[in-house]
C-alpha positions as protocol buffer text, in pm:
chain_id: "A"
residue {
  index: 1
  type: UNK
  ca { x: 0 y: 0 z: 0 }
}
residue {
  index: 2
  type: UNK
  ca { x: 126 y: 363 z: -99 }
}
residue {
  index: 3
  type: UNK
  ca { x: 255 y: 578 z: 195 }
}
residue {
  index: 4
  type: UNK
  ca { x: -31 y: 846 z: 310 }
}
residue {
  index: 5
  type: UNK
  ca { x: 212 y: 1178 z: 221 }
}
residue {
  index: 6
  type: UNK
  ca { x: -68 y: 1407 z: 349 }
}
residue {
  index: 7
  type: UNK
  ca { x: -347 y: 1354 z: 578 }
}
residue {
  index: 8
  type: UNK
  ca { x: -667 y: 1617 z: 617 }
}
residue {
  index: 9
  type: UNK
  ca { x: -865 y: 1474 z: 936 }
}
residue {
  index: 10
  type: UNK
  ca { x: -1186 y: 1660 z: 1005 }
}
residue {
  index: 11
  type: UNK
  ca { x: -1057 y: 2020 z: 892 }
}
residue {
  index: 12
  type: UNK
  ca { x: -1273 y: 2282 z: 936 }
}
residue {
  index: 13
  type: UNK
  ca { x: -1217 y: 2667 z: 859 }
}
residue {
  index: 14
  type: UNK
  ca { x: -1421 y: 2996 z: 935 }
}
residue {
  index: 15
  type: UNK
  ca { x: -1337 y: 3318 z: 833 }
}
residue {
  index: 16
  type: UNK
  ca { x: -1418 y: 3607 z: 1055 }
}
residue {
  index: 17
  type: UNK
  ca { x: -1555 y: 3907 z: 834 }
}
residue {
  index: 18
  type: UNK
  ca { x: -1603 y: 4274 z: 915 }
}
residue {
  index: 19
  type: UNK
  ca { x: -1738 y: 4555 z: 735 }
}
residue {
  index: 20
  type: UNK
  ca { x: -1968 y: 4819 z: 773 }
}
residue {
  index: 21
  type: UNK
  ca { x: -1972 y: 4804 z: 1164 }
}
residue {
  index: 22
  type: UNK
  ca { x: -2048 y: 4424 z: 1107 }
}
residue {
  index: 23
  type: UNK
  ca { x: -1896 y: 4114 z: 1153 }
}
residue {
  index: 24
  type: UNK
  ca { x: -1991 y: 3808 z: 976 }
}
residue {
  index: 25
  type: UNK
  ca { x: -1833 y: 3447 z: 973 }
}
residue {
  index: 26
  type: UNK
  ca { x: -1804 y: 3249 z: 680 }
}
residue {
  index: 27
  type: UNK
  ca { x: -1776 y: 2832 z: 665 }
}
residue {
  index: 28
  type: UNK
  ca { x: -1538 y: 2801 z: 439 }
}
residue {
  index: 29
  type: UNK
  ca { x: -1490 y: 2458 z: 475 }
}
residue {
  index: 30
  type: UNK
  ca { x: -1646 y: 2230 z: 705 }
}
residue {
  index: 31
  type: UNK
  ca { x: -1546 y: 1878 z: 800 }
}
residue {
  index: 32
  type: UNK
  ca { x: -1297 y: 1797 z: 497 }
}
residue {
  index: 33
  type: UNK
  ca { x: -1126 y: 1447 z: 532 }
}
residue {
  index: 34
  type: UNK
  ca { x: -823 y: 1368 z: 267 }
}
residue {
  index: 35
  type: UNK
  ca { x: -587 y: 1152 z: 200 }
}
residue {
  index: 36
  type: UNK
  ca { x: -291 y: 1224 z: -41 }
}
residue {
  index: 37
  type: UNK
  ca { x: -91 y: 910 z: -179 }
}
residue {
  index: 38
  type: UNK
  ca { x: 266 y: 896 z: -265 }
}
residue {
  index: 39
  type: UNK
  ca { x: 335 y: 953 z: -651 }
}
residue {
  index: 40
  type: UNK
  ca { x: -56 y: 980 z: -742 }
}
residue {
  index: 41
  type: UNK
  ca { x: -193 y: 1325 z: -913 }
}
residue {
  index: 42
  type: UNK
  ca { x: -478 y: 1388 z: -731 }
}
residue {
  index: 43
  type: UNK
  ca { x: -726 y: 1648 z: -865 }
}
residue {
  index: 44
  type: UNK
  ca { x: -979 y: 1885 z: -722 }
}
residue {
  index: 45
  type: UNK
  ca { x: -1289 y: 1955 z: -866 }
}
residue {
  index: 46
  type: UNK
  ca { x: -1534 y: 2232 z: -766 }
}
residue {
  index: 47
  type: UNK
  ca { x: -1748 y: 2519 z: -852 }
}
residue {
  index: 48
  type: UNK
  ca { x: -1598 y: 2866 z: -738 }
}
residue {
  index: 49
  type: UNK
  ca { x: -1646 y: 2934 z: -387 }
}
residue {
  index: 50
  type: UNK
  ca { x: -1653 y: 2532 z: -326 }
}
residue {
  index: 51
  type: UNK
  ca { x: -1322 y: 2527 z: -104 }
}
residue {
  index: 52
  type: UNK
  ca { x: -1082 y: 2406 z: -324 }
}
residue {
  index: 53
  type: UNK
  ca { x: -824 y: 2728 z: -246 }
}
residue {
  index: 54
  type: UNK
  ca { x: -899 y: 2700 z: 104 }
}
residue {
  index: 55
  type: UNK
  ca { x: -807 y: 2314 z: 120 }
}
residue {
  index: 56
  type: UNK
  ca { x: -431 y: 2419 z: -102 }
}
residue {
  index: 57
  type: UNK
  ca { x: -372 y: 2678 z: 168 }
}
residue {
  index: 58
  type: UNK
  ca { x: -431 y: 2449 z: 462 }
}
residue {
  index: 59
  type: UNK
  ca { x: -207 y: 2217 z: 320 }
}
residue {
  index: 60
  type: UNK
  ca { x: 79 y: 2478 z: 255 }
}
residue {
  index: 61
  type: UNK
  ca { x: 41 y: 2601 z: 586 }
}
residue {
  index: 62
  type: UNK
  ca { x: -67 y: 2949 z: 464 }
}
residue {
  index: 63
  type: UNK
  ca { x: -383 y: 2953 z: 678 }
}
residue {
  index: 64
  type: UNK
  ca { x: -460 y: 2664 z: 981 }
}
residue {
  index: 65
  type: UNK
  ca { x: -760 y: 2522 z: 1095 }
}
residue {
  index: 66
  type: UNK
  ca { x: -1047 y: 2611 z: 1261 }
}
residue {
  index: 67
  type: UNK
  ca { x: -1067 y: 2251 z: 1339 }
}
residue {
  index: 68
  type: UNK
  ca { x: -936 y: 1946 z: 1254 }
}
residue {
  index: 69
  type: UNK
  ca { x: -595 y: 1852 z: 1194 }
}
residue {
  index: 70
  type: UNK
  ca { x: -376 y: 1858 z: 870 }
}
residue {
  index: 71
  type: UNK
  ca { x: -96 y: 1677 z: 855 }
}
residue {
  index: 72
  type: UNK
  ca { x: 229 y: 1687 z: 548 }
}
residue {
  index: 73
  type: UNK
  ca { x: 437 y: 1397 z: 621 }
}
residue {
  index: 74
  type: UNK
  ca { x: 340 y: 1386 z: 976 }
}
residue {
  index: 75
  type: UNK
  ca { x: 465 y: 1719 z: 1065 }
}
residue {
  index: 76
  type: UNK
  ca { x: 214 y: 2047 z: 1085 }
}
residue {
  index: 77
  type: UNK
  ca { x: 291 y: 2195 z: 785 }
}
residue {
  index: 78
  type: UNK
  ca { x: 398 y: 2516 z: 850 }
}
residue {
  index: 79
  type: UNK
  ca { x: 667 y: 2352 z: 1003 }
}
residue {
  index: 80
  type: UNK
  ca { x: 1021 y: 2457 z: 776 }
}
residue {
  index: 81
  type: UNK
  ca { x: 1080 y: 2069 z: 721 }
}
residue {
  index: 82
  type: UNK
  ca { x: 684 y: 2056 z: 602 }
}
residue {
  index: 83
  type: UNK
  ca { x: 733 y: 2358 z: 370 }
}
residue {
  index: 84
  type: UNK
  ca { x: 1074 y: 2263 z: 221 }
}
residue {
  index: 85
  type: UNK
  ca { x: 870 y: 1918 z: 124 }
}
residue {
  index: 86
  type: UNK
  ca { x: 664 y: 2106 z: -126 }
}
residue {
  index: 87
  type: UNK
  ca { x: 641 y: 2291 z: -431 }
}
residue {
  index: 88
  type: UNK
  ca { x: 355 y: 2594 z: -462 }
}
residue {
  index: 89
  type: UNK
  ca { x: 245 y: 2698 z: -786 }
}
residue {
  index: 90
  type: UNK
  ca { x: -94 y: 2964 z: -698 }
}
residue {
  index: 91
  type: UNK
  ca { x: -345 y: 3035 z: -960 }
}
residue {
  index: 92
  type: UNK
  ca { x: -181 y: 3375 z: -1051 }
}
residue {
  index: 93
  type: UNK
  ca { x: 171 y: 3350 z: -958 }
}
residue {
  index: 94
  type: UNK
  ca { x: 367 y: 3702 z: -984 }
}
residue {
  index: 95
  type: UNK
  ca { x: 761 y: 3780 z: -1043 }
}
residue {
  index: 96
  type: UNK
  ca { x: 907 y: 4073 z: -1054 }
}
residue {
  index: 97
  type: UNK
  ca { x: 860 y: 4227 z: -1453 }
}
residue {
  index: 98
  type: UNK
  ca { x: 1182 y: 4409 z: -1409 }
}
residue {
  index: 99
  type: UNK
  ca { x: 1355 y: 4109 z: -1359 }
}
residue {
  index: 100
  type: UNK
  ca { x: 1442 y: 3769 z: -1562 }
}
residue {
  index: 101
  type: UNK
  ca { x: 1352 y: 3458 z: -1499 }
}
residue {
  index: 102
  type: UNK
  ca { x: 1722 y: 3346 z: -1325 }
}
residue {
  index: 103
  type: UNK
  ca { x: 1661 y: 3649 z: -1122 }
}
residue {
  index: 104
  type: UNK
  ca { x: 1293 y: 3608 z: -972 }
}
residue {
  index: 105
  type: UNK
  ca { x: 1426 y: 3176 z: -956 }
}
residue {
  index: 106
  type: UNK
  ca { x: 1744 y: 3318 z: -755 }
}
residue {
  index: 107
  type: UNK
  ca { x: 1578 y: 3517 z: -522 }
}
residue {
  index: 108
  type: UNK
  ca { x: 1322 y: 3224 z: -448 }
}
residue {
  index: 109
  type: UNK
  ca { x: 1561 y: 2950 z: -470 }
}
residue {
  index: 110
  type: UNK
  ca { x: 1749 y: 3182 z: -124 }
}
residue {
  index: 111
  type: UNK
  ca { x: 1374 y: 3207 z: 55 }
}
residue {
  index: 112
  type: UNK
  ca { x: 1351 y: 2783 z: 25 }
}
residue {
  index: 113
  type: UNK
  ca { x: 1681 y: 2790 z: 208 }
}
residue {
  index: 114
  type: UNK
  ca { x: 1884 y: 2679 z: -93 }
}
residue {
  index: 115
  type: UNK
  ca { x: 2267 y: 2751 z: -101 }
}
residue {
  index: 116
  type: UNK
  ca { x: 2382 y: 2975 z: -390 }
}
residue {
  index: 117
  type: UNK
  ca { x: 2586 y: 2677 z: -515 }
}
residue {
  index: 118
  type: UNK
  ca { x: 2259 y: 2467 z: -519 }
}
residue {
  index: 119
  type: UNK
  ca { x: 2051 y: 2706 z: -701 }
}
residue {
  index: 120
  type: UNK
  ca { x: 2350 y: 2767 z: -934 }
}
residue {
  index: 121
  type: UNK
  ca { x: 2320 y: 2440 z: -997 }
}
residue {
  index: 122
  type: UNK
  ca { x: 1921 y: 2380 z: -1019 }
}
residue {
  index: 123
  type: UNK
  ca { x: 1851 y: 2672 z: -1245 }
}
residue {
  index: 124
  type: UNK
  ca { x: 2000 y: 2561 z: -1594 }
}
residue {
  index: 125
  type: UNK
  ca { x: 1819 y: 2215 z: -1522 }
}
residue {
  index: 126
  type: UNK
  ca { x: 1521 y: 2324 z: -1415 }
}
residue {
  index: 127
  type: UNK
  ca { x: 1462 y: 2638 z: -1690 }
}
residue {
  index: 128
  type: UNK
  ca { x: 1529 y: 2375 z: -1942 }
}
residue {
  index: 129
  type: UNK
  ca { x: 1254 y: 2113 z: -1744 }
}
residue {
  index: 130
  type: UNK
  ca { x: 999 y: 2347 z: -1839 }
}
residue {
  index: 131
  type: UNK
  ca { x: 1100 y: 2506 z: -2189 }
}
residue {
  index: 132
  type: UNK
  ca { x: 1224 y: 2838 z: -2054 }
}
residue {
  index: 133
  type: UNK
  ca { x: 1608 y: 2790 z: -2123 }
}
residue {
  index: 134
  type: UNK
  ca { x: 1590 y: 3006 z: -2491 }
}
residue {
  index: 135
  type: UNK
  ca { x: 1440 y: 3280 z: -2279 }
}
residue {
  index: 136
  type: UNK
  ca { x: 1679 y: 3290 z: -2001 }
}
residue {
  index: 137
  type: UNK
  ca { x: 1794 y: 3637 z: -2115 }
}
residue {
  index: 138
  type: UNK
  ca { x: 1414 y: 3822 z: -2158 }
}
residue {
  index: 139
  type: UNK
  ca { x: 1262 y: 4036 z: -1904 }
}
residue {
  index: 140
  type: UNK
  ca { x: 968 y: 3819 z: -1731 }
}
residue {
  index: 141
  type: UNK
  ca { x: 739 y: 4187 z: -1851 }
}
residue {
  index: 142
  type: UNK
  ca { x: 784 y: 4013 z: -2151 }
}
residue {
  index: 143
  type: UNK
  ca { x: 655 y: 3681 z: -2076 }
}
residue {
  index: 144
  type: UNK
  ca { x: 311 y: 3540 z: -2179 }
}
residue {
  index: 145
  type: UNK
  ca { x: 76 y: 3380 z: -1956 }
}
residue {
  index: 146
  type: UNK
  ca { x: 182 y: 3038 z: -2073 }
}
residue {
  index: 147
  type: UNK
  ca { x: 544 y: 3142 z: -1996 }
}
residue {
  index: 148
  type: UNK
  ca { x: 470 y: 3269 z: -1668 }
}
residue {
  index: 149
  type: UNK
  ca { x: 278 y: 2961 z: -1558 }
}
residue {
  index: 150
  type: UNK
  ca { x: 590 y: 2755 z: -1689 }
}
residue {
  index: 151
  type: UNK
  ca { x: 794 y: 2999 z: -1465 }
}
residue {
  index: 152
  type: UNK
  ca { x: 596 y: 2943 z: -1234 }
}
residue {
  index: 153
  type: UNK
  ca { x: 622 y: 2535 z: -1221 }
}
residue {
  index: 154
  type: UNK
  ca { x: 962 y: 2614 z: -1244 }
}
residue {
  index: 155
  type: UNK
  ca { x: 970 y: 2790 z: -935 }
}
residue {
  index: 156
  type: UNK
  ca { x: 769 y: 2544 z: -737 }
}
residue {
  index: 157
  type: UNK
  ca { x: 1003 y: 2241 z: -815 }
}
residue {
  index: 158
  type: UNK
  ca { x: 1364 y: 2477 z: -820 }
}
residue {
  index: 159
  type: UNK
  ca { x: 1403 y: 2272 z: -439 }
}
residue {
  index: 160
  type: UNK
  ca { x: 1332 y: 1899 z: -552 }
}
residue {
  index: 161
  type: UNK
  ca { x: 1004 y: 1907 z: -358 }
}
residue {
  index: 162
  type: UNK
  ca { x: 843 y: 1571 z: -289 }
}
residue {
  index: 163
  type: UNK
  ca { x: 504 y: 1759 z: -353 }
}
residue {
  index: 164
  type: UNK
  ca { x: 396 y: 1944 z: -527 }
}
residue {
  index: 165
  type: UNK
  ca { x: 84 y: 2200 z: -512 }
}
residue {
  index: 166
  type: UNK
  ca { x: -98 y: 2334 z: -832 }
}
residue {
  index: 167
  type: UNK
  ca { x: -389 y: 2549 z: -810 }
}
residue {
  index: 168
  type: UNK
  ca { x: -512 y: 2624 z: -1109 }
}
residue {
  index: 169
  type: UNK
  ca { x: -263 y: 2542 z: -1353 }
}
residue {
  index: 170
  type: UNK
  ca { x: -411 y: 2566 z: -1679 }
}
residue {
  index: 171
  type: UNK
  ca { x: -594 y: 2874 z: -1627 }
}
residue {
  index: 172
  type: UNK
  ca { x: -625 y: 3120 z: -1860 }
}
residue {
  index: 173
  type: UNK
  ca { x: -370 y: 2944 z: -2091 }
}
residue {
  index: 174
  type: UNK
  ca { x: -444 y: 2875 z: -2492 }
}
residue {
  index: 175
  type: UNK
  ca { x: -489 y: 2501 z: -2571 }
}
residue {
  index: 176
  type: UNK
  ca { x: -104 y: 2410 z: -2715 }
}
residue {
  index: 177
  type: UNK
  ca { x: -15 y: 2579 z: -2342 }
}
residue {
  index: 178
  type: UNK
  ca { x: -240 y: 2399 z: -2200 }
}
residue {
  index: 179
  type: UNK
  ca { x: -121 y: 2084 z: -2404 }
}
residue {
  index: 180
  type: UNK
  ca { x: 243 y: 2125 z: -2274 }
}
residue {
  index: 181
  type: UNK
  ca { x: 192 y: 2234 z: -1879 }
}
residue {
  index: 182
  type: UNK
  ca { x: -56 y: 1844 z: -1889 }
}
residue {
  index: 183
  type: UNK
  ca { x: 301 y: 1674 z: -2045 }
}
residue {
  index: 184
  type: UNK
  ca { x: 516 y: 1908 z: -1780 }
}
residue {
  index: 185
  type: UNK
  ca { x: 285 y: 1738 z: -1494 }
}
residue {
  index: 186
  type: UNK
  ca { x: 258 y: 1389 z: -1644 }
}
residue {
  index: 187
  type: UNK
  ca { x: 665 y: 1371 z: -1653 }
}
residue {
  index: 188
  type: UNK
  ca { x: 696 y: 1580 z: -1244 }
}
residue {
  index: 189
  type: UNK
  ca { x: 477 y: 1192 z: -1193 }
}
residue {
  index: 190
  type: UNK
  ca { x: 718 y: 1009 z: -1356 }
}
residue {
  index: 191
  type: UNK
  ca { x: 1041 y: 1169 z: -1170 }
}
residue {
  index: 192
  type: UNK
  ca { x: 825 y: 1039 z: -841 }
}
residue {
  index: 193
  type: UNK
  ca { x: 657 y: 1328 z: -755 }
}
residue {
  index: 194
  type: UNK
  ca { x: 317 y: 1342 z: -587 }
}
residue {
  index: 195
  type: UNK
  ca { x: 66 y: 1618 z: -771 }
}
residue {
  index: 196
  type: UNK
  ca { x: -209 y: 1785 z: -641 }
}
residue {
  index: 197
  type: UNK
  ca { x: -401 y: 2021 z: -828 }
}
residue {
  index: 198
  type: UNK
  ca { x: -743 y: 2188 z: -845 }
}
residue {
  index: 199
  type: UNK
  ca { x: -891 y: 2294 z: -1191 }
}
residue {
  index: 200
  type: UNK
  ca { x: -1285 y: 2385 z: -1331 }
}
residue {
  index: 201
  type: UNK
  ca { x: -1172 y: 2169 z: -1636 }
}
residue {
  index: 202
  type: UNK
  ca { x: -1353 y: 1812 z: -1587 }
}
residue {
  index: 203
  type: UNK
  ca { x: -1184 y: 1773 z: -1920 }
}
residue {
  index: 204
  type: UNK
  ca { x: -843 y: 1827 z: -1788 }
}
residue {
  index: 205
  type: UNK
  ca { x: -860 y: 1619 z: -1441 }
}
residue {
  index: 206
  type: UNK
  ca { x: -998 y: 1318 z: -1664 }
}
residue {
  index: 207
  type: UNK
  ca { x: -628 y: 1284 z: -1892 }
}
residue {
  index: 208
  type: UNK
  ca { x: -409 y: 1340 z: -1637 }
}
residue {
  index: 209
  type: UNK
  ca { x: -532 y: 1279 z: -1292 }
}
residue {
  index: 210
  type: UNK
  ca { x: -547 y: 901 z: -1097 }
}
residue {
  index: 211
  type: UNK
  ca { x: -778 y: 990 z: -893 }
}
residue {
  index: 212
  type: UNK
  ca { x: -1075 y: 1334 z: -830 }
}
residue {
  index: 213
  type: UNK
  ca { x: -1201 y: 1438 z: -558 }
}
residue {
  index: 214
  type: UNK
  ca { x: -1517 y: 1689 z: -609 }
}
residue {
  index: 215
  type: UNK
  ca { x: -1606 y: 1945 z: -367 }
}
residue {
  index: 216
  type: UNK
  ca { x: -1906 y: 2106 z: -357 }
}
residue {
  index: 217
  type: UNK
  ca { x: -2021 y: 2415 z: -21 }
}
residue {
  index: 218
  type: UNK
  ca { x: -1695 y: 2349 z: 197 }
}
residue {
  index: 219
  type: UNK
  ca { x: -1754 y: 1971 z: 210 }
}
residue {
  index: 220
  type: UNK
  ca { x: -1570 y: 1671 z: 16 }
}
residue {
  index: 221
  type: UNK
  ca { x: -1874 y: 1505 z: -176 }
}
residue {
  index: 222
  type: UNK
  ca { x: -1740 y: 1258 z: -385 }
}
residue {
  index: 223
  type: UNK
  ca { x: -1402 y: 1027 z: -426 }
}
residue {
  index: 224
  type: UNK
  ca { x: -1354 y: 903 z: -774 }
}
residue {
  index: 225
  type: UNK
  ca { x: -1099 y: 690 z: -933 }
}
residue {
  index: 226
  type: UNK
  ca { x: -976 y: 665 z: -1282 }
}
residue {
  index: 227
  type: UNK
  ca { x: -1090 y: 354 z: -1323 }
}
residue {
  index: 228
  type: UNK
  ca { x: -1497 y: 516 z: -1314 }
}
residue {
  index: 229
  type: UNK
  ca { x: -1449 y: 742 z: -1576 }
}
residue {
  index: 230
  type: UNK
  ca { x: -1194 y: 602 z: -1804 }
}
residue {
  index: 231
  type: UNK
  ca { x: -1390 y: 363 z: -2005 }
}
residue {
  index: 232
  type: UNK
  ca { x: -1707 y: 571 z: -1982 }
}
residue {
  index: 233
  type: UNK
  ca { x: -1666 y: 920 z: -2177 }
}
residue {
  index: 234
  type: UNK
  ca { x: -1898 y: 1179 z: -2005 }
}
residue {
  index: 235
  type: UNK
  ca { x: -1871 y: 977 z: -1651 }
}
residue {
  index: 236
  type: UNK
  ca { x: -1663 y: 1249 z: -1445 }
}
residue {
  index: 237
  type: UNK
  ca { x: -1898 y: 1537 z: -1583 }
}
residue {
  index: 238
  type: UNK
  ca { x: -2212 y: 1371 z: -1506 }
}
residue {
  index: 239
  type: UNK
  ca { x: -2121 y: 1243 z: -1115 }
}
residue {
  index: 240
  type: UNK
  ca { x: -2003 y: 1634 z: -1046 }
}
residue {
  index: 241
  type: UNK
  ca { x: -2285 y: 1745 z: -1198 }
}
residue {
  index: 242
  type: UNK
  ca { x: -2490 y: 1490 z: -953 }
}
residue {
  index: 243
  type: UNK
  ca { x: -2264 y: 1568 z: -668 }
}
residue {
  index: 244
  type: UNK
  ca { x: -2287 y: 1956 z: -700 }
}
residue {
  index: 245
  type: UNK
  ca { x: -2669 y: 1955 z: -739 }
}
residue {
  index: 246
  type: UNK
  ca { x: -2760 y: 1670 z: -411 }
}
């Protein structure tokens, strides 16, 4: 059996909201129970609003829990061992325009506590892992939005991460971009790593992901494995559709 890489036991979160001499909590996720395997891509599939951010940033350790417990290799994980254990890439990742891509990578290589002869080394494989090495020399203001989601990727794995976290990684990108960041993922899998991403594209999570899991008001409503939808074209899109309207 796979090793359990993160564990999601009962999480809750509420946001406290104020405004106009109000307050106002939110329940932005109530009850969420995951399990992440070793060297699966696991997707997350939801309407907006469902959770599926809140869930990356509990993981990350960029928020905690209301309640529950979360758990990245059995440390919290905004623990520095937790963190250096994974790779972020967030739905709209920003650099620097000024800079160039071996710039904005140096600078985040140094925040991941990497030594400047280990990023030294890292960068020229890692620009070239993702198709940036012929524009090693350009200004990142220059860069399209395919090219800054590859710059992205590359900054998430620059630190040999043993996971990695993709929210929305094929957003707003043109089909071939979309094309190439599915092959980028498919070969992170095949180096060992374990992928998990969140995307509105059924489309997308059915070639690429082993396993779905579909949110729908802050809860987890539905667990599905490849083997559901694979053989039966339409299948993913019509459980979310069932599991988003119960």
């Amino acid at each position: 059996m796979k090793r359990v890489i993160v564990s999601i036991d009962g999480a809750g979160k509420i946001y406290h909201l104020r405004g106009l001499g109000r307050k106002m909590s939110v329940a932005a996720l109530s009850d969420f129970t995951l399990d992440i395997f070793e060297g699966e891509i696991l997707g997350l599939l939801g309407l907006n609003g469902a959770g599926k951010t809140t869930v990356m940033k509990l993981l990350t350790g960029l928020i905690f829990p209301t309640s529950g417990k979360v758990s990245v290799f059995g440390l919290d994980p905004r623990e520095p061992r937790a963190k250096n254990s994974i790779g972020f890439l967030p739905e709209l990742p920003y650099f620097p325009p000024h800079n160039t891509p071996y710039g904005a990578l140096r600078y985040y290589g140094l925040l991941s506590g990497m030594s400047g002869s280990a990023i030294a080394a890292a960068l020229p494989v890692v620009m070239e892992k993702v198709g940036l090495a012929p524009h090693a020399a350009k200004k990142i203001s220059e860069f399209s939005k395919g090219m800054l989601q590859r710059l992205g990727l590359a900054q998430a794995v620059l630190h040999s991460p043993e996971l990695l976290v993709l929210d929305e990684p094929v957003s707003g990108l043109d089909p071939l971009a979309i094309h190439d960041m599915r092959a980028l993922i498919s070969g992170m899998q095949a180096e060992g790593k374990t992928i998990f991403l969140s995307s509105h594209s059924i489309s997308e999570l059915e070639k690429i992901c082993d396993r779905v899991i579909i949110m729908a008001g802050g809860h987890k409503t539905l667990s599905v494995e490849r083997k559901n939808w694979e053989t039966a074209p339409g299948a993913l899109e019509s459980l979310f559709v069932e599991a988003v309207r119960r």
